[in-house]
Coordinates of C-alpha atoms in Angstrom, one line a residue:
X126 CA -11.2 -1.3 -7.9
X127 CA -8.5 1.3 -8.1
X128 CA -6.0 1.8 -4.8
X129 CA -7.7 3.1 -2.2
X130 CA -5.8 6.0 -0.5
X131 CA -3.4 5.4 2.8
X132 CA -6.2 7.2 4.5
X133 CA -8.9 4.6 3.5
X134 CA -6.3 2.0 4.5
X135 CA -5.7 2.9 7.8
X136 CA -9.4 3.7 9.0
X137 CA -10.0 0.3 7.1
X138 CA -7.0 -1.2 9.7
X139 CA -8.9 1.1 12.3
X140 CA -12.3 -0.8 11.3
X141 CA -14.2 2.5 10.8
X142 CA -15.2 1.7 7.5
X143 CA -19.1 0.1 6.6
X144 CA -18.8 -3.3 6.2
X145 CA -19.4 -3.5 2.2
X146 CA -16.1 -1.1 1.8
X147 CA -13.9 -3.4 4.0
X148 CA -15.1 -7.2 2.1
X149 CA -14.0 -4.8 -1.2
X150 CA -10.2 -3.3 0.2
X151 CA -9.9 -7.4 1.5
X152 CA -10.8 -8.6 -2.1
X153 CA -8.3 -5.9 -3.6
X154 CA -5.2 -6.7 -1.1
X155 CA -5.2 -10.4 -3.0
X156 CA -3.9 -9.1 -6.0
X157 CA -2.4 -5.8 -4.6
X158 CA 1.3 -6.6 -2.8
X159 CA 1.1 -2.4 -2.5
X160 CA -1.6 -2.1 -0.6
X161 CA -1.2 -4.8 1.3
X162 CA 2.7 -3.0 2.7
X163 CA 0.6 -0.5 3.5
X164 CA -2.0 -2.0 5.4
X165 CA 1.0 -4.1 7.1
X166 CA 2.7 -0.9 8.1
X167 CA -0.3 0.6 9.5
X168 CA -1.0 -2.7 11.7
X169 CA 2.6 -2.6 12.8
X170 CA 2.1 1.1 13.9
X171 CA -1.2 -0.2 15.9
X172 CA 1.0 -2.4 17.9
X173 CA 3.5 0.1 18.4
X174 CA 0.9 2.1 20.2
X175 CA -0.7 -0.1 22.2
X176 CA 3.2 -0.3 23.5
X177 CA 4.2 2.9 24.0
X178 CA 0.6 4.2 25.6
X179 CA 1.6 2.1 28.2
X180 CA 5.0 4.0 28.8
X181 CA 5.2 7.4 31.1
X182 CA 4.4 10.6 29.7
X183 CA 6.1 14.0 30.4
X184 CA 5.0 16.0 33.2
X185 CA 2.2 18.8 32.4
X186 CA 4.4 21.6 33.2
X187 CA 7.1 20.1 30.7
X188 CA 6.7 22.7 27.8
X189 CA 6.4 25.5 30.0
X190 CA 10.2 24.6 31.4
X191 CA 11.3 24.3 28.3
X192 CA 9.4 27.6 26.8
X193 CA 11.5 29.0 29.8
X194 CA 14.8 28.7 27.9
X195 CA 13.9 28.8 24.3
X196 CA 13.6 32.3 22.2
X197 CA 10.7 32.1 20.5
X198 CA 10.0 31.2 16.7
X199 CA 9.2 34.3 13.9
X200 CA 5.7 35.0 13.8
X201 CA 4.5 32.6 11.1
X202 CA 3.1 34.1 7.9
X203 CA -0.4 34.9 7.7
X204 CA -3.0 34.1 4.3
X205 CA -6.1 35.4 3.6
X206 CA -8.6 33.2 2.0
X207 CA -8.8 33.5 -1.4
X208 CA -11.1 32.6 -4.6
X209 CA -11.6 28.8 -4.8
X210 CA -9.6 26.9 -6.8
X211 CA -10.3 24.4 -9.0
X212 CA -10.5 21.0 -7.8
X213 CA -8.5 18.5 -9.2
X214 CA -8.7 14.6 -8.8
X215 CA -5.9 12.7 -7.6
X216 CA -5.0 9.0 -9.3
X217 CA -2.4 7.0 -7.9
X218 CA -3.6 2.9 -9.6
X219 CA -0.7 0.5 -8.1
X220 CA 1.1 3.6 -6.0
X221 CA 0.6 3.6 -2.6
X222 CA 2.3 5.2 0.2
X223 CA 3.1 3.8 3.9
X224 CA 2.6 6.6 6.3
X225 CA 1.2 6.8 9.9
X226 CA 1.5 8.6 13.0
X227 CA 2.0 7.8 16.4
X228 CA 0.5 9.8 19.5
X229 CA 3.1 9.6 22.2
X230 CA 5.2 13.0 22.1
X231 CA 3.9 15.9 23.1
X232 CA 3.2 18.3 20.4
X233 CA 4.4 21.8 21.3
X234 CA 7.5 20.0 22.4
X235 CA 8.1 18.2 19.2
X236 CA 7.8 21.5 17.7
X237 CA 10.1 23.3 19.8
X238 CA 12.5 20.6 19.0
X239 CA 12.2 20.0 16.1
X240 CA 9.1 19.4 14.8
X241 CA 7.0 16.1 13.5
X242 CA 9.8 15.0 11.5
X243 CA 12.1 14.4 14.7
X244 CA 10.3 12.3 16.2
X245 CA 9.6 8.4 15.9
X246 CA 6.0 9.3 14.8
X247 CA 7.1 9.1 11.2
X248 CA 9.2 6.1 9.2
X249 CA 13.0 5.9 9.7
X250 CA 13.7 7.3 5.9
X251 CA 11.6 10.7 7.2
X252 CA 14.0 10.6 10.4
X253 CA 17.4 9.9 9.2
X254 CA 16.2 13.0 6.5
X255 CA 15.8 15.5 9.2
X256 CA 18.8 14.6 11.3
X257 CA 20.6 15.3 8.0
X258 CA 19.0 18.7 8.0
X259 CA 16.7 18.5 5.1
X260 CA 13.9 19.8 7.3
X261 CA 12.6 23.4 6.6
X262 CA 9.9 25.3 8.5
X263 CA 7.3 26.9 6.6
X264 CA 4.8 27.8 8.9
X265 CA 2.4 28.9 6.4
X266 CA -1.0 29.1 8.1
X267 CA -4.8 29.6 6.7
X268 CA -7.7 30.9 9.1
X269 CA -11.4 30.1 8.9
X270 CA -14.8 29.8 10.9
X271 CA -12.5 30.3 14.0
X272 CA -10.0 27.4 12.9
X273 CA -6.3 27.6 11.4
X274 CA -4.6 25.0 9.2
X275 CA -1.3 25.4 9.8
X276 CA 1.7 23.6 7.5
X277 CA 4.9 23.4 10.3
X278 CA 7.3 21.4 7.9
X279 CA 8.5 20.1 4.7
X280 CA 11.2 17.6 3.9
X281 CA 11.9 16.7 0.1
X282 CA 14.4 14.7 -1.9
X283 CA 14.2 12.9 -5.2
X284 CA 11.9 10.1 -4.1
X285 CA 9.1 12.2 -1.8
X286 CA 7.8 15.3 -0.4
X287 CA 6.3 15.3 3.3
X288 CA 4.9 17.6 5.1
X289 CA 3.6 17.7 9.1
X290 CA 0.5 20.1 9.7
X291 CA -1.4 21.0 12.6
X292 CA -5.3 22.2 12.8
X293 CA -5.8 25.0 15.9
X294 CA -8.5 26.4 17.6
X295 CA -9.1 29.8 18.4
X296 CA -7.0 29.6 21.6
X297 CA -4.1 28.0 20.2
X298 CA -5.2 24.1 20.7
X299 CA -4.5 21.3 18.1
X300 CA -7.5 19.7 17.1
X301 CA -7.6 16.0 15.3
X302 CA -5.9 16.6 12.1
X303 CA -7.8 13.7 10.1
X304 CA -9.1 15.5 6.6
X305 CA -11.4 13.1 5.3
X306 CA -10.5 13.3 2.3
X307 CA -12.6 10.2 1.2
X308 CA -15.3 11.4 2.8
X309 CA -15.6 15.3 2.0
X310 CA -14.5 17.1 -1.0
X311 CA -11.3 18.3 0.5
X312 CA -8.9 18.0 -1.9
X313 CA -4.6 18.5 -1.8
X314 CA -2.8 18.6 -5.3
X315 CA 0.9 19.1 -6.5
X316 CA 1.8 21.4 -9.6
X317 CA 4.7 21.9 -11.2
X318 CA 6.7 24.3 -12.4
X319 CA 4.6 24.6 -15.3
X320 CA 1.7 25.0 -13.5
X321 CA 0.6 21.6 -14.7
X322 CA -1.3 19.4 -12.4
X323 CA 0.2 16.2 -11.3
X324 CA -2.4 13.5 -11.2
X325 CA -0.6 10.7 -11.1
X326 CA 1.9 11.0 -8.2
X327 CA 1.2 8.9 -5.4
X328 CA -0.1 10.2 -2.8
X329 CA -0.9 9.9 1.1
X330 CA -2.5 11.0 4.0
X331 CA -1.6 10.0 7.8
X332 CA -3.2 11.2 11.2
X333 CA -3.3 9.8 14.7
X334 CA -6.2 11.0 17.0
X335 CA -4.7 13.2 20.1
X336 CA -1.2 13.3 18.1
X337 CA -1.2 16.9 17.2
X338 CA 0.1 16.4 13.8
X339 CA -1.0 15.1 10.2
X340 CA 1.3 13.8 7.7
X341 CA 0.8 14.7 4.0
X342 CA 3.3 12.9 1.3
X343 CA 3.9 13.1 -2.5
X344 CA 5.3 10.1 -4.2
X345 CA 7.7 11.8 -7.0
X346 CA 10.3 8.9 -8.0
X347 CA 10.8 8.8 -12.3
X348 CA 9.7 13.0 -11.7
X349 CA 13.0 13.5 -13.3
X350 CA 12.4 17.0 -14.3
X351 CA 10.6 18.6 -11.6
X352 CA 12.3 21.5 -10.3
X353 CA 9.8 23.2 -8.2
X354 CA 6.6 22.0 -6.3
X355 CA 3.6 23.8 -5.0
X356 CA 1.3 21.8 -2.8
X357 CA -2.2 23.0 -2.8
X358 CA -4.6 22.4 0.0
X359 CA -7.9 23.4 -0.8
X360 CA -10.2 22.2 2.1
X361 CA -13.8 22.8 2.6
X362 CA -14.1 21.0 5.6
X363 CA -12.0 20.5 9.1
X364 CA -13.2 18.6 12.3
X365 CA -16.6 18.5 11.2
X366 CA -16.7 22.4 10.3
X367 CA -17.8 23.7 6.8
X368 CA -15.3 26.7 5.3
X369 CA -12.8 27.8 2.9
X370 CA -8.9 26.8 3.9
X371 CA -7.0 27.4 0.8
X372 CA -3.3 27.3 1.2
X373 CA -0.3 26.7 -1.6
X374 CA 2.9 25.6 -0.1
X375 CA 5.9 26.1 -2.3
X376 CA 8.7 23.2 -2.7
X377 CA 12.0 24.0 -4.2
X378 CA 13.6 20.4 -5.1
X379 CA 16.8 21.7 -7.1
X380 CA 19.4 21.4 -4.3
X381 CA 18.3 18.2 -2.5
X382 CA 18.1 16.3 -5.7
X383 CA 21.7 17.1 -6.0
X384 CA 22.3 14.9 -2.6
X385 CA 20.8 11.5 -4.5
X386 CA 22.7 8.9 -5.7
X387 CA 22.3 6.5 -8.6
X388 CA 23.8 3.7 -10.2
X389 CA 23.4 2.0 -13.0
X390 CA 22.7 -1.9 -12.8
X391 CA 23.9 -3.1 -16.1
X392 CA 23.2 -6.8 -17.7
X393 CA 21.4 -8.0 -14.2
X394 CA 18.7 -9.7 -15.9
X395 CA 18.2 -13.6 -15.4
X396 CA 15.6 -15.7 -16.1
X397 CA 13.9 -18.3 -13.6
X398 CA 10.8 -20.5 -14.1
X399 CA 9.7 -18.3 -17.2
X400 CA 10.0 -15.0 -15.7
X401 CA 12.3 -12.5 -16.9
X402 CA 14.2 -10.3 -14.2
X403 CA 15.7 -7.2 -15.2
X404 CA 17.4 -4.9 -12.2
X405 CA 17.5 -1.5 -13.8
X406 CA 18.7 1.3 -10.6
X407 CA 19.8 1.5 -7.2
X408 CA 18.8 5.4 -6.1
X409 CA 20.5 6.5 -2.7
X410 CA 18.6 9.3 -1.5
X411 CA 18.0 11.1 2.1
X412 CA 15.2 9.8 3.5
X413 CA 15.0 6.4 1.3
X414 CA 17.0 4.2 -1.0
X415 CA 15.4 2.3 -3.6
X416 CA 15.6 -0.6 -5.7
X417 CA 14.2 -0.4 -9.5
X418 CA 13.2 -3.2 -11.3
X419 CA 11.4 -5.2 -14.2
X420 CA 9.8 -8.6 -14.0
X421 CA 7.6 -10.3 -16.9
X422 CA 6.9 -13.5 -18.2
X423 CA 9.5 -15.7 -21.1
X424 CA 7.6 -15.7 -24.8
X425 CA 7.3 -19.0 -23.9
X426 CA 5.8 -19.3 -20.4
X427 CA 3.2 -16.5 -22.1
X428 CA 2.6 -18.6 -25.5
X429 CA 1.4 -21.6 -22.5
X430 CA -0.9 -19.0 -20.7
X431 CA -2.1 -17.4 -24.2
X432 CA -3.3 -20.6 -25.2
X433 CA -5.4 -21.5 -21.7
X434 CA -6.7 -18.0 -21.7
X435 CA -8.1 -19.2 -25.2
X436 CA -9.9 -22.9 -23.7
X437 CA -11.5 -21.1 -21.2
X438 CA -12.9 -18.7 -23.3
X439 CA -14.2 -21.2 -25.8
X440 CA -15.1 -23.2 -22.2
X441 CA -17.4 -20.0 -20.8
X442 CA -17.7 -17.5 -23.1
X443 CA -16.1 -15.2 -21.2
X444 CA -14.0 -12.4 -23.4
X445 CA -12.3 -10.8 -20.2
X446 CA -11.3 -13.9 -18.9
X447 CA -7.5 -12.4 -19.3
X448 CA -8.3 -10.4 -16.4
X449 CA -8.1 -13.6 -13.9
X450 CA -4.8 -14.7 -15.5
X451 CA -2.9 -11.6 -16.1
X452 CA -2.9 -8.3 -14.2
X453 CA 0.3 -8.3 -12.2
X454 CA 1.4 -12.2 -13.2
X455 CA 4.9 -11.8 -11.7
X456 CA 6.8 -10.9 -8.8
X457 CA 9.5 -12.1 -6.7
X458 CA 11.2 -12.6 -3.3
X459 CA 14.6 -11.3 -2.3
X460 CA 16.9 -10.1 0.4
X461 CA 19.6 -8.1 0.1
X462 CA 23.3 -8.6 2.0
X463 CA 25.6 -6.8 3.7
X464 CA 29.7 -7.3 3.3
X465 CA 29.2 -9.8 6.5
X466 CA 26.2 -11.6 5.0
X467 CA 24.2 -9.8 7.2
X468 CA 20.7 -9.6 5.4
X469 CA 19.3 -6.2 6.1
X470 CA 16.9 -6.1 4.0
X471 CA 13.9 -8.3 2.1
X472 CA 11.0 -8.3 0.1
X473 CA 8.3 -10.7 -0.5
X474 CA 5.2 -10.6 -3.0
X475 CA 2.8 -11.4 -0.4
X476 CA 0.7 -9.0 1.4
X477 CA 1.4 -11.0 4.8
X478 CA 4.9 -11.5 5.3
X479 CA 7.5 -9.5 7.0
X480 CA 9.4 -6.8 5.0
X481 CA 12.4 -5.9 7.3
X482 CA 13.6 -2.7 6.7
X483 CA 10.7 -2.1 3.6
X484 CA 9.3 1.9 3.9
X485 CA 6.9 1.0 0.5
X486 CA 6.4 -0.5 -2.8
X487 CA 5.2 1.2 -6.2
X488 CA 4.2 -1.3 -8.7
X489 CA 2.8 -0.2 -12.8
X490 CA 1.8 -2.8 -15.1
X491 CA 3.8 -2.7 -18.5
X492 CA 2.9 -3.4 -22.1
X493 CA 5.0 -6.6 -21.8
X494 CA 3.1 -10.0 -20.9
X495 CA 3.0 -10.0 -17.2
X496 CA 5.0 -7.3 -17.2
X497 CA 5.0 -4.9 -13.9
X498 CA 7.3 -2.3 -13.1
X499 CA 8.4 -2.2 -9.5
X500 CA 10.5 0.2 -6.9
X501 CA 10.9 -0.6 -3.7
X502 CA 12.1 1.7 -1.2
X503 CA 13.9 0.6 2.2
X504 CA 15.3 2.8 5.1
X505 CA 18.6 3.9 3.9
X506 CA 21.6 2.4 6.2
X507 CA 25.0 3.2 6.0
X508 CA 26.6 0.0 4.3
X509 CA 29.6 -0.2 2.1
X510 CA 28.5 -3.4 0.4
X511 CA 25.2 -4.6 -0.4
X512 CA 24.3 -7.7 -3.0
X513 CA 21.3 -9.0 -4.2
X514 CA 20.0 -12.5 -3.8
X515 CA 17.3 -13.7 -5.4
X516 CA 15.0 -16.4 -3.3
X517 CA 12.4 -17.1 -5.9
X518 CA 9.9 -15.9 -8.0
X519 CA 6.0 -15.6 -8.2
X520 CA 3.6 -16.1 -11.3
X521 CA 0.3 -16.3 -12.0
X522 CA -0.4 -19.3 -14.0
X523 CA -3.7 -20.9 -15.7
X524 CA -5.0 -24.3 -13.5
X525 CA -7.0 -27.4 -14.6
X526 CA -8.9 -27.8 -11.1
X527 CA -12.8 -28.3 -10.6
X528 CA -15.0 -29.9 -8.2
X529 CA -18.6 -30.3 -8.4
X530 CA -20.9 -30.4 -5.6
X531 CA -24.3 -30.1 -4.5
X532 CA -25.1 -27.2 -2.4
X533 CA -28.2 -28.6 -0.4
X534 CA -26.1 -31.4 1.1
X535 CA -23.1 -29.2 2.0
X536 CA -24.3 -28.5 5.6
X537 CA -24.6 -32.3 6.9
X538 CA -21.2 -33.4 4.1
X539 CA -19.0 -30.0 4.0
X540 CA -16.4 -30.7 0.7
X541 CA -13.0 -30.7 1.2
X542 CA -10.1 -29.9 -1.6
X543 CA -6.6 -29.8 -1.5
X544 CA -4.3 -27.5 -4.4
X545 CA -0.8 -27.0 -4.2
X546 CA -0.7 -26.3 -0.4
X547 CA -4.1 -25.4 -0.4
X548 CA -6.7 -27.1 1.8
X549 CA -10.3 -25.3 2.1
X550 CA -14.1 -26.9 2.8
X551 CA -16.6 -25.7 2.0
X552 CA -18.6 -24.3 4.8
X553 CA -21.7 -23.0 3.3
X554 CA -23.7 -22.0 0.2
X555 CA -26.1 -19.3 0.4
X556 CA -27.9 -16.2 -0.9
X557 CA -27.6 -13.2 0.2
X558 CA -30.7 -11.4 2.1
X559 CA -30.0 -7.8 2.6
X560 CA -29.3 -5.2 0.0
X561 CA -30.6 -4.2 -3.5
X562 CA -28.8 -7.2 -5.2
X563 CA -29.3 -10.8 -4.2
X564 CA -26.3 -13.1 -5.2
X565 CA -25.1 -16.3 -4.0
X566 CA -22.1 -16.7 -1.8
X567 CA -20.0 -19.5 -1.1
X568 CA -17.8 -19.8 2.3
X569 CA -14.9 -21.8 2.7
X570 CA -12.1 -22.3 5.7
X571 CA -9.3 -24.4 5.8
X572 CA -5.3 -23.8 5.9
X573 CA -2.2 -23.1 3.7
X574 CA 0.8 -24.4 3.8
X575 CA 2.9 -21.0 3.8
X576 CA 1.9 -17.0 4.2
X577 CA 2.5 -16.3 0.7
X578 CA -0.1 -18.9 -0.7
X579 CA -3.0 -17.7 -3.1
X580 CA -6.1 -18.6 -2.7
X581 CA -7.1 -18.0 -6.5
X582 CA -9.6 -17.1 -9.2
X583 CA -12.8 -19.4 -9.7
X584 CA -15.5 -19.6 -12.2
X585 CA -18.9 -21.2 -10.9
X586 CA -20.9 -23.1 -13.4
X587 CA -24.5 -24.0 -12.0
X588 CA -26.3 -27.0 -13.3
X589 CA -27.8 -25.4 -17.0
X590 CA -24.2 -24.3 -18.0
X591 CA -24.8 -20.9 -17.0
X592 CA -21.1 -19.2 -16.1
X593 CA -20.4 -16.8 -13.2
X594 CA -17.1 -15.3 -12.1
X595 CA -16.6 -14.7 -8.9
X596 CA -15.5 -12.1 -6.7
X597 CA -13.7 -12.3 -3.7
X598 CA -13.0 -11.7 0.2
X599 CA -10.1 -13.8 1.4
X600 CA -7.5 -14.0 4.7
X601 CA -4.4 -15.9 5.6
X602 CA -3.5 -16.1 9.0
X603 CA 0.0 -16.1 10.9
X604 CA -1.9 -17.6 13.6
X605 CA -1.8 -21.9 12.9
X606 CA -4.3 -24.5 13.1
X607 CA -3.5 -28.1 14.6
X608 CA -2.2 -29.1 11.1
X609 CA 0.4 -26.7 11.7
X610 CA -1.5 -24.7 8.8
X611 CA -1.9 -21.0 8.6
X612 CA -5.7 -20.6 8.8
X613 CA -7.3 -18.9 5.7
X614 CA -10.9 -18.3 5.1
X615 CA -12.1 -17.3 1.3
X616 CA -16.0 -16.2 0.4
X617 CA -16.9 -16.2 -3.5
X618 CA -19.6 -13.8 -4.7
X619 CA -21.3 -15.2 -7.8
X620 CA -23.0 -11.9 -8.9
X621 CA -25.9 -12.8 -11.1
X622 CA -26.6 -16.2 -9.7
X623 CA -29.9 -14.8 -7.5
X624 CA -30.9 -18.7 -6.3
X625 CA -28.5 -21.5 -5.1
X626 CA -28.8 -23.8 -8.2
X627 CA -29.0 -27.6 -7.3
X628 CA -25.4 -28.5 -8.6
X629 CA -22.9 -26.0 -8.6
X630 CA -18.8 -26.5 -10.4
X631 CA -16.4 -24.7 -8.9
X632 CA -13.4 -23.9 -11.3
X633 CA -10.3 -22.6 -10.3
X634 CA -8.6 -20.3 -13.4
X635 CA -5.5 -19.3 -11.8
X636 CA -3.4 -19.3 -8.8
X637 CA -0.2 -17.5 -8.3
X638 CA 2.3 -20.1 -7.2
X639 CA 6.0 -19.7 -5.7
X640 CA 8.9 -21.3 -7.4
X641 CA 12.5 -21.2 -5.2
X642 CA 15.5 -20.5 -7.4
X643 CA 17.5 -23.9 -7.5
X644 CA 20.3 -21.4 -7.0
X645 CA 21.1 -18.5 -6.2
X646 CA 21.7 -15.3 -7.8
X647 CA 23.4 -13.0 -6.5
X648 CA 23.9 -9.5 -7.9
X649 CA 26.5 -6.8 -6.6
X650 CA 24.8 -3.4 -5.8
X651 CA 27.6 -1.5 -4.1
X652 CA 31.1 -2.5 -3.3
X653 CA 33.7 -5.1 -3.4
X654 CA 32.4 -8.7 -4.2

């Protein structure tokens, strides 16, 4: 499946999703390490609300006492609607952006203030930005079937453009600010210039019930020539009420791309375990700095993969059998260093450990073998020195594992496997009852030896030979079993397998596996080393 959108991500966080749409976002966080910052982000803002809920709010009379001592802001610039636009699709495949909003300020006193962006409801990136003063009030406002979308603020630099909107009533009141935009045809594009629609930005959406405030960003890093932006909100539905809320919102980027820094990371490539590192940029800019970089597999380590891609199609026939060795083969983990050794930042490929000081990652597959293009983006922090240090690296590697069993016996003698820190049973091995397709699925629970374990890619072949890939729902756990295991679960659909067969062979075709560097490399970024 392509990336869902941060707004399918956080209701799936939010569980408001059918059950059939959350087993698919779970089988696409596997193989996703973008989605799955996302998803982490949005579960870290959860528990930060269940927190600060719990803290005092301001008293009721609170904005009045301020209103008290405050001029008033311009009257903010009316549209009337206008002829429909056309709609245009968004596509953001292996972008994804990790927004979300908290619910614990006031509104009309974050506005008086300073609006969305100076408050902790967005990341630090967005925050440090508007301190800086790269926050400018638009107020642009579109009314319709007695309810106003208004855009408050914008904030953009080289790497994103954000903006915090509110939806009113006809008294004034904000309403939820959740668009749907999976859910309706509501749509929100970014042109150029040239008047050229940008599919392929990354995009986001980000809302908190009772908050006051939605958050909108763009994704524009590698937009080298955009000069100018408009944002265009054509909306056909809000809270449930069918209209017309058209609205362009015009971004100059000229100036603020002047305030980004760049430098150039020349000959940092190394190699480690047969994949190829190449750091290419570190970008400095307001609200985020980021790190570019390459990562692919050696001719070598690919010629050894080519030629078990080729068995397994001679094995099961399968021509797209590529597909569970290749997409997104290579990663790796890192932290970066202050001057006192401090580490200040990290990154890791899987979707379940801790990202200090990570805002999001944005991930392309390239031409090369296991080739994937990555930038990730940290909150920027005031550091003379920084240096690289490469822990280790990921890759997705062909297996020769199998185990045959008998399905009918697997209730009274569950099978057991262990695989390179990988210990699953097998639970249970039924069809499915509901639904237009019947398929067989197989459950399994069991324990890994670390968070960023893969569970991997099987084949099933039943008793006549027949083959079956399989897809998948998995989980990893930080909570531990009395092994000292981090518990994992992992349910293989064999679509097109409608019966459970008498004999069933489980093969696994790949499994990403982590390799530590036997040392370390370290790269200077900034400063004296």
């Amino acid at each position: 499946m392509n990336c869902p959108t941060a707004d399918k991500l956080s209701q799936f966080v939010d569980q408001l999703l059918p059950e059939h749409e959350i087993a698919e976002i779970k089988t696409h966080l596997q193989s996703c390490t973008s989605c799955g910052v996302v998803v982490n982000a949005f579960q870290e803002e959860q528990r930060f609300i269940e927190e600060t809920l719990q803290t005092p709010t301001l008293p009721d009379n609170f904005t009045d006492l301020v209103l008290d001592q405050l001029e008033p802001y311009e009257k903010p610039v009316k549209h009337r609607r206008t002829k429909i636009w056309k709609q245009a699709a968004l596509t953001a495949a292996g972008i994804v952006l990790a927004v979300g909003i908290g619910a614990t300020v006031n509104p009309a006193f974050a506005q008086l203030i300073g609006g969305l962006f100076s408050t902790n409801q967005v990341d630090k990136g967005l925050q440090i930005a508007a301190e800086s003063g790269l926050t400018k009030r638009v107020d642009l406002e579109v009314e319709d079937q007695g309810l106003t979308l208004q855009v408050e603020d914008v904030i953009a630099d080289s790497s994103r453009v954000s903006l915090s909107y509110k939806v009113l009533n006809k008294d004034g009141k904000t309403l939820d600010t959740h668009l749907k935009m999976a859910q309706s045809d509501n749509s929100i594009t970014a042109i150029d210039q040239n008047g050229n629609v940008l599919d392929g930005l990354g995009f986001g959406t980000g809302w908190r019930q009772e908050s006051g405030y939605g958050f909108i960003q763009f994704s524009i890093r590698g937009q080298d020539n955009l000069e100018r932006l408009t944002i265009r909100f054509n909306l056909v539905e809000l809270n449930g009420v069918k209209g017309n809320w058209q609205l362009d919102v015009p971004v100059d980027l000229l100036e603020n791309r002047k305030l980004t820094k760049m430098a150039d990371l020349k000959d940092a490539t190394a190699v480690h375990h047969g994949v190829e590192i190449d750091l290419k940029q570190l970008h400095f800019a307001p609200s985020s700095m980021e790190l570019y970089f390459e990562t692919a597999f050696t001719k070598e380590e690919w010629l050894e993969t080519e030629e078990a891609i080729h068995k397994f199609e001679e094995k099961f026939g399968i021509s797209s059998m590529d597909n569970l060795v290749f997409g997104r083969s290579t990663a790796i983990k890192y932290h970066i260093e202050n001057a006192e050794g401090k580490v200040i930042y990290s990154a890791a490929h899987s979707t379940h450990s801790k990202t200090p000081g990570m805002l999001q990652v944005e991930s392309k597959e390239l031409s090369t073998p296991g080739g994937t293009g990555w930038i990730h983006s940290f909150v920027p922090k005031n550091e003379d020195q920084l240096t690289f240090v490469l822990d280790g690296v990921y890759k997705k590697e062909p297996t020769d594992f199998s185990l045959t069993f008998k399905p009918k016996d697997i209730n009274e003698h569950p099978v057991s496997f262990d695989y390179k820190g990988t210990h699953l049973t097998i639970k249970s091995v039924k069809k499915t009852l509901f639904g237009k397709d019947h398929y067989v699925v197989i459950k399994m629970e069991g324990g890994t030896d670390s968070l960023d374990a893969d569970l991997g890619n099987y084949i099933a072949v039943d008793g006549n030979g027949n083959s079956y890939p399989t897809k998948f729902v998995s989980s990893i756990q930080d909570l531990k079993d009395k092994n000292g295991r981090h518990r994992a679960t992992l349910e293989l659909h064999l679509e097109g397998l409608e019966e459970v067969p008498e004999e069933l062979t489980l093969y696994l075709v790949s499994m990403s596996s982590y390799y530590p560097v036997e040392e370390q490399w370290r790269v200077p970024l900034i400063g004296e080393n």
